[in-house]
Coordinates of C-alpha atoms and ligand atoms in Angstrom, one line a residue:
X1 CA -18.2 -36.6 -18.9
X2 CA -17.5 -35.6 -22.3
X3 CA -21.2 -34.6 -23.6
X4 CA -21.6 -33.0 -20.3
X5 CA -18.3 -31.5 -20.6
X6 CA -19.0 -29.7 -23.6
X7 CA -22.4 -28.4 -22.6
X8 CA -21.1 -26.8 -20.0
X9 CA -18.3 -25.3 -22.6
X10 CA -21.2 -24.0 -24.2
X11 CA -23.0 -22.5 -21.5
X12 CA -20.1 -20.7 -20.5
X13 CA -18.4 -20.0 -24.0
X14 CA -20.8 -16.5 -24.1
X15 CA -20.3 -15.1 -20.4
X16 CA -16.3 -16.0 -20.8
X17 CA -15.5 -14.0 -23.8
X18 CA -17.6 -11.3 -22.9
X19 CA -15.2 -11.3 -19.7
X20 CA -12.0 -11.7 -21.9
X21 CA -13.1 -9.0 -24.3
X22 CA -13.6 -6.6 -20.5
X23 CA -10.5 -7.6 -19.7
X24 CA -8.4 -6.7 -22.9
X25 CA -10.4 -3.7 -23.0
X26 CA -9.2 -2.1 -19.7
X27 CA -5.5 -3.7 -19.9
X28 CA -5.2 -1.7 -23.2
X29 CA -6.8 1.3 -21.7
X30 CA -3.8 1.2 -18.5
X31 CA -0.9 0.9 -21.2
X32 CA -2.7 4.3 -22.7
X33 CA -3.6 5.7 -19.6
X34 CA 0.8 5.1 -18.4
X35 CA 1.5 6.6 -21.5
X36 CA -1.0 9.5 -21.4
X37 CA 0.1 10.4 -17.9
X38 CA -3.5 9.7 -16.3
X39 CA -2.7 8.4 -13.1
X40 CA -2.8 10.6 -10.3
X41 CA -1.8 10.1 -6.4
X42 CA -3.4 11.2 -3.7
X43 CA -1.3 11.5 0.1
X44 CA -3.2 10.6 2.8
X45 CA -1.9 11.3 6.9
X46 CA -0.3 9.3 9.0
X47 CA 0.1 11.1 12.5
X48 CA 0.9 10.8 15.7
X49 CA -2.4 10.4 17.3
X50 CA -1.2 11.5 21.1
X51 CA -0.7 15.2 19.4
X52 CA -2.2 15.4 16.2
X53 CA 1.5 15.9 14.4
X54 CA 1.4 15.0 11.6
X55 CA 4.8 12.2 11.0
X56 CA 4.3 11.1 7.5
X57 CA 2.5 10.6 4.5
X58 CA 1.1 7.2 2.0
X59 CA 0.7 7.6 -1.5
X60 CA -2.3 6.4 -2.9
X61 CA -2.4 5.9 -7.0
X62 CA -6.0 6.6 -8.8
X63 CA -6.9 6.6 -11.9
X64 CA -8.4 9.9 -13.8
X65 CA -10.0 8.0 -17.0
X66 CA -11.1 10.9 -18.9
X67 CA -14.3 8.3 -19.9
X68 CA -15.3 7.1 -16.1
X69 CA -13.7 9.8 -13.9
X70 CA -11.4 9.0 -11.3
X71 CA -11.2 5.2 -10.5
X72 CA -9.9 3.8 -7.3
X73 CA -6.8 1.5 -7.5
X74 CA -9.0 -1.7 -6.6
X75 CA -10.5 -2.1 -9.7
X76 CA -7.3 -1.8 -11.6
X77 CA -4.5 -2.3 -9.6
X78 CA -5.0 -6.6 -9.8
X79 CA -5.2 -6.5 -13.4
X80 CA -1.9 -4.6 -13.6
X81 CA -0.4 -7.1 -11.3
X82 CA -2.0 -10.0 -13.6
X83 CA -0.4 -8.2 -16.8
X84 CA 2.7 -6.8 -15.7
X85 CA 2.2 -3.3 -15.8
X86 CA 2.2 -2.9 -12.0
X87 CA 6.0 -2.7 -12.8
X88 CA 5.9 0.5 -14.9
X89 CA 2.6 1.8 -12.3
X90 CA 5.0 1.1 -9.1
X91 CA 7.9 3.2 -10.6
X92 CA 5.7 5.4 -12.0
X93 CA 3.9 5.8 -8.0
X94 CA 8.0 5.7 -6.8
X95 CA 8.9 8.5 -8.5
X96 CA 6.1 10.8 -8.4
X97 CA 6.1 10.1 -4.1
X98 CA 9.7 11.0 -3.8
X99 CA 10.0 13.9 -6.0
X100 CA 6.7 15.5 -4.2
X101 CA 7.6 14.6 -1.1
X102 CA 11.3 16.2 -1.3
X103 CA 9.7 19.4 -2.7
X104 CA 7.6 19.6 0.6
X105 CA 11.1 19.0 2.3
X106 CA 12.2 22.1 0.3
X107 CA 9.5 24.1 1.8
X108 CA 10.6 23.2 5.2
X109 CA 8.9 20.1 6.0
X110 CA 11.7 17.5 6.5
X111 CA 11.0 15.7 8.7
X112 CA 8.1 13.7 6.4
X113 CA 8.4 10.4 5.7
X114 CA 6.8 8.7 2.4
X115 CA 4.6 5.9 2.0
X116 CA 4.5 3.6 -1.1
X117 CA 2.6 0.5 -1.6
X118 CA 4.9 -1.7 -3.4
X119 CA 3.3 -4.9 -5.5
X120 CA 4.3 -9.0 -5.3
X121 CA 5.4 -8.6 -9.1
X122 CA 7.8 -5.2 -7.8
X123 CA 9.5 -7.3 -5.7
X124 CA 10.1 -10.1 -7.4
X125 CA 11.0 -7.6 -10.3
X126 CA 15.2 -8.2 -10.5
X127 CA 16.0 -4.6 -10.8
X128 CA 14.4 -3.6 -7.7
X129 CA 16.7 -2.4 -5.5
X130 CA 18.4 -0.8 -8.4
X131 CA 15.0 0.7 -9.8
X132 CA 14.7 2.2 -6.0
X133 CA 18.8 4.0 -6.0
X134 CA 18.2 5.2 -8.8
X135 CA 14.9 7.5 -8.2
X136 CA 16.4 8.3 -5.0
X137 CA 19.2 9.7 -6.5
X138 CA 17.1 11.2 -9.2
X139 CA 14.8 12.9 -6.8
X140 CA 17.6 13.3 -3.9
X141 CA 15.1 12.2 -1.1
X142 CA 16.6 10.7 1.7
X143 CA 16.5 6.9 1.8
X144 CA 15.2 7.1 5.2
X145 CA 12.2 9.3 4.1
X146 CA 11.1 6.8 2.2
X147 CA 9.0 3.7 3.6
X148 CA 8.0 1.0 1.8
X149 CA 4.4 -0.5 2.4
X150 CA 5.1 -4.7 1.3
X151 CA 2.1 -7.0 2.7
X152 CA 2.9 -10.1 4.8
X153 CA 1.6 -12.4 2.0
X154 CA 3.6 -11.0 -1.6
X155 CA 6.5 -11.6 1.1
X156 CA 5.3 -15.7 2.6
X157 CA 4.7 -16.0 -1.5
X158 CA 8.6 -15.8 -2.3
X159 CA 9.9 -16.3 0.9
X160 CA 14.1 -16.5 0.8
X161 CA 14.4 -14.3 -2.3
X162 CA 11.8 -12.0 -0.6
X163 CA 14.6 -11.3 2.4
X164 CA 17.1 -11.2 0.3
X165 CA 15.6 -8.5 -1.5
X166 CA 14.1 -6.4 1.8
X167 CA 17.6 -7.0 3.6
X168 CA 19.2 -4.5 0.4
X169 CA 17.0 -2.7 0.7
X170 CA 17.8 -2.0 4.4
X171 CA 20.9 -1.0 3.6
X172 CA 20.1 1.4 1.2
X173 CA 18.8 2.8 4.4
X174 CA 15.1 2.8 3.2
X175 CA 12.0 1.9 5.8
X176 CA 10.1 -1.4 5.7
X177 CA 6.7 -1.7 7.0
X178 CA 4.4 -4.2 6.6
X179 CA 0.8 -4.1 5.3
X180 CA -2.4 -5.1 6.5
X181 CA -0.8 -7.2 8.8
X182 CA -2.7 -9.6 10.6
X183 CA -3.9 -10.8 7.6
X184 CA -1.2 -13.1 6.3
X185 CA -0.2 -16.0 8.0
X186 CA 3.6 -15.3 8.5
X187 CA 4.6 -17.3 11.7
X188 CA 6.7 -15.0 14.2
X189 CA 10.6 -16.6 14.1
X190 CA 9.9 -15.8 9.8
X191 CA 9.1 -12.4 11.5
X192 CA 11.9 -12.4 13.1
X193 CA 14.1 -12.9 10.5
X194 CA 12.8 -9.9 8.5
X195 CA 14.6 -6.5 8.1
X196 CA 11.4 -4.2 9.2
X197 CA 11.0 -1.4 10.8
X198 CA 6.3 -0.8 11.2
X199 CA 3.8 -3.5 11.3
X200 CA 0.9 -2.0 9.9
X201 CA -2.7 -3.0 11.7
X202 CA -4.7 -3.7 9.0
X203 CA -8.3 -1.7 8.9
X204 CA -10.8 -4.7 9.5
X205 CA -9.3 -5.0 13.3
X206 CA -9.8 -1.5 13.7
X207 CA -13.4 -1.0 12.1
X208 CA -15.3 -2.9 14.8
X209 CA -13.7 -1.5 17.6
X210 CA -14.9 -1.2 20.4
X211 CA -18.2 -3.3 19.4
X212 CA -15.8 -7.1 18.7
X213 CA -14.4 -8.0 21.7
X214 CA -11.9 -10.5 19.1
X215 CA -10.8 -7.4 16.8
X216 CA -10.0 -5.6 20.2
X217 CA -7.8 -8.5 21.0
X218 CA -6.2 -8.7 18.0
X219 CA -5.6 -5.5 17.9
X220 CA -3.7 -5.5 21.3
X221 CA -1.6 -8.8 20.1
X222 CA 0.0 -6.6 17.1
X223 CA 1.0 -3.4 19.3
X224 CA 2.3 -6.3 22.0
X225 CA 3.9 -8.0 19.3
X226 CA 4.9 -4.9 17.9
X227 CA 7.0 -3.8 21.0
X228 CA 8.4 -7.1 21.9
X229 CA 10.1 -7.2 18.4
X230 CA 11.0 -3.3 18.8
X231 CA 8.9 -2.1 15.7
X232 CA 7.1 0.3 14.9
X233 CA 3.0 -0.1 14.6
X234 CA 0.9 2.1 13.0
X235 CA -3.1 1.4 13.1
X236 CA -5.0 1.8 9.5
X237 CA -8.5 2.8 9.1
X238 CA -9.1 4.5 12.6
X239 CA -12.1 6.7 12.1
X240 CA -13.9 7.3 15.4
X241 CA -12.1 8.9 18.8
X242 CA -13.3 5.6 20.6
X243 CA -10.6 4.0 18.2
X244 CA -8.1 6.3 17.9
X245 CA -7.9 6.4 22.5
X246 CA -8.4 2.3 22.7
X247 CA -5.3 2.3 20.0
X248 CA -3.1 5.2 22.4
X249 CA -4.1 2.9 25.7
X250 CA -2.8 0.1 23.9
X251 CA 0.6 1.8 23.4
X252 CA -0.2 2.2 19.3
X253 CA 0.4 6.3 18.5
X254 CA 0.8 6.3 15.0
X255 CA -2.3 6.0 12.8
X256 CA -4.1 6.8 9.6
X257 CA -7.5 6.8 8.9
X258 CA -10.6 9.4 8.1
X259 CA -10.3 10.6 11.2
X260 CA -7.5 13.0 10.9
X261 CA -8.3 13.4 6.9
X262 CA -8.7 11.3 3.9
X263 CA -6.9 10.9 0.7
X264 CA -5.9 14.3 -1.3
X265 CA -4.4 15.3 -3.9
X266 CA -0.6 16.6 -3.8
X267 CA -1.5 20.5 -3.9
X268 CA -4.2 19.8 -1.4
X269 CA -2.4 18.0 1.0
X270 CA 0.3 20.6 1.0
X271 CA -2.0 23.3 1.8
X272 CA -3.4 21.4 4.7
X273 CA -0.2 20.6 5.7
X274 CA 0.9 24.2 5.4
X275 CA -2.7 25.1 7.6
X276 CA -1.1 22.8 10.2
X277 CA 1.8 24.9 10.6
Ligands
C2E1 P1 -4.1 -0.2 1.6 O1 -2.5 -0.2 1.0 O2 -4.5 -1.0 2.8 O3 -4.5 1.4 1.7 C1 -5.7 1.9 2.2 C2 -7.0 2.4 2.0 O4 -7.6 2.9 2.8 C3 -6.5 3.2 0.7 O5 -8.3 2.7 -0.3 C4 -7.4 4.4 1.9 O6 -7.8 5.4 1.0 C5 -8.3 3.7 2.9 N1 -8.5 4.2 4.0 C6 -7.8 5.4 5.0 N2 -8.3 5.7 5.9 C7 -10.1 4.6 6.0 C8 -10.9 4.8 7.4 O7 -10.7 5.8 7.8 N3 -11.8 4.2 6.1 C9 -12.3 3.4 5.1 N4 -13.1 2.5 5.0 N5 -10.7 3.3 4.8 C10 -9.9 4.3 5.1 P2 -7.4 2.7 -1.8 O8 -6.8 4.2 -1.7 O9 -8.8 2.9 -2.1 O10 -7.0 1.6 -2.1 C11 -7.0 0.7 -1.8 C12 -5.7 0.0 -2.0 O11 -5.2 0.1 -3.6 C13 -4.7 0.3 -1.3 O12 -4.6 -0.6 0.5 C14 -3.4 -1.0 -1.7 O13 -3.0 -2.1 -1.5 C15 -3.7 -0.7 -3.2 N6 -3.4 0.8 -3.5 C16 -2.7 1.6 -3.4 N7 -2.2 3.0 -4.1 C17 -1.5 1.5 -4.4 C18 -0.1 2.1 -4.9 O14 0.2 2.7 -5.5 N8 0.8 0.2 -5.5 C19 -0.3 -0.6 -5.3 N9 0.9 -1.9 -5.6 N10 -1.7 -0.4 -4.9 C20 -2.0 0.5 -4.5
CA2 CA1 -1.0 0.6 2.2
CA3 CA1 -5.3 -2.4 4.2
CA4 CA1 -14.7 -7.8 12.8

């Protein structure tokens, strides 16, 4: 067995070192990117699907790399999460999103809410509530104009501690949304205890409407569940009028997706908002 282990070790060494080196390189570049302000936020509209009225937007981070161009979050968020860089990066995202939303509010869009994604690391950070409090104070954004999106799994990973943090955030007046809902394993009993405002139906259950009848069942069940728990519900990844109609018929009136608009840089998003009146 020892022999075999050594052989296996030798066999995999080159590729492992290669991966490790690549990761180290990426990690270093991410640190520099944060210092040299290479991250940018794009905003995607959240709308009332019945009349197309804008209700808010979600801030989605991108890395504007000098060498690689615009890099999607799936390529760097997991490593940022692993290395802890997500904490300062997440705080930058929060501050920028609150500042942008406050500047749009100053131009008359007072009802707008901005949604910001939180990572598991941020939720575990003992000073999360202080950080959020400070950002709201410094940007002047009223707490109820900020919505934090958290996933089911990161809450389930931390249970009691998460509950305490969420209650403290809720006490600030911030709104809380469960992102990617339906992909985790939270029980109804646990969900009921969480001080949340909204369930966000994952794109996985929207994508194949109307072809996949079990996805339609799941979406309908989540909507019914949200109503029973008196929570708001919003669908992500809405791409077709059929999906939009189905969701509205089931009682989900809020939506986000390419049908209504792609994520846009802040300035372009502000222009679209102005055009909408
Ligand atoms: P998410 O929070 O589930 O965000 C929704 C993703 O779906 C976004 O991808 C968005 O561009 C995409 N999307 C929106 N509408 C449609 C549609 O109609 N069709 C399709 N096919 N896709 C649609 P994006 O921007 O690449 O973000 C990917 C993920 O990266 C996000 O998933 C989120 O988990 C994470 N992320 C993005 N920004 C941040 C951030 O600031 N902090 C943290 N912690 N995570 C972030
Ligand atoms: Ca999200
Ligand atoms: Ca999602
Ligand atoms: Ca499916």
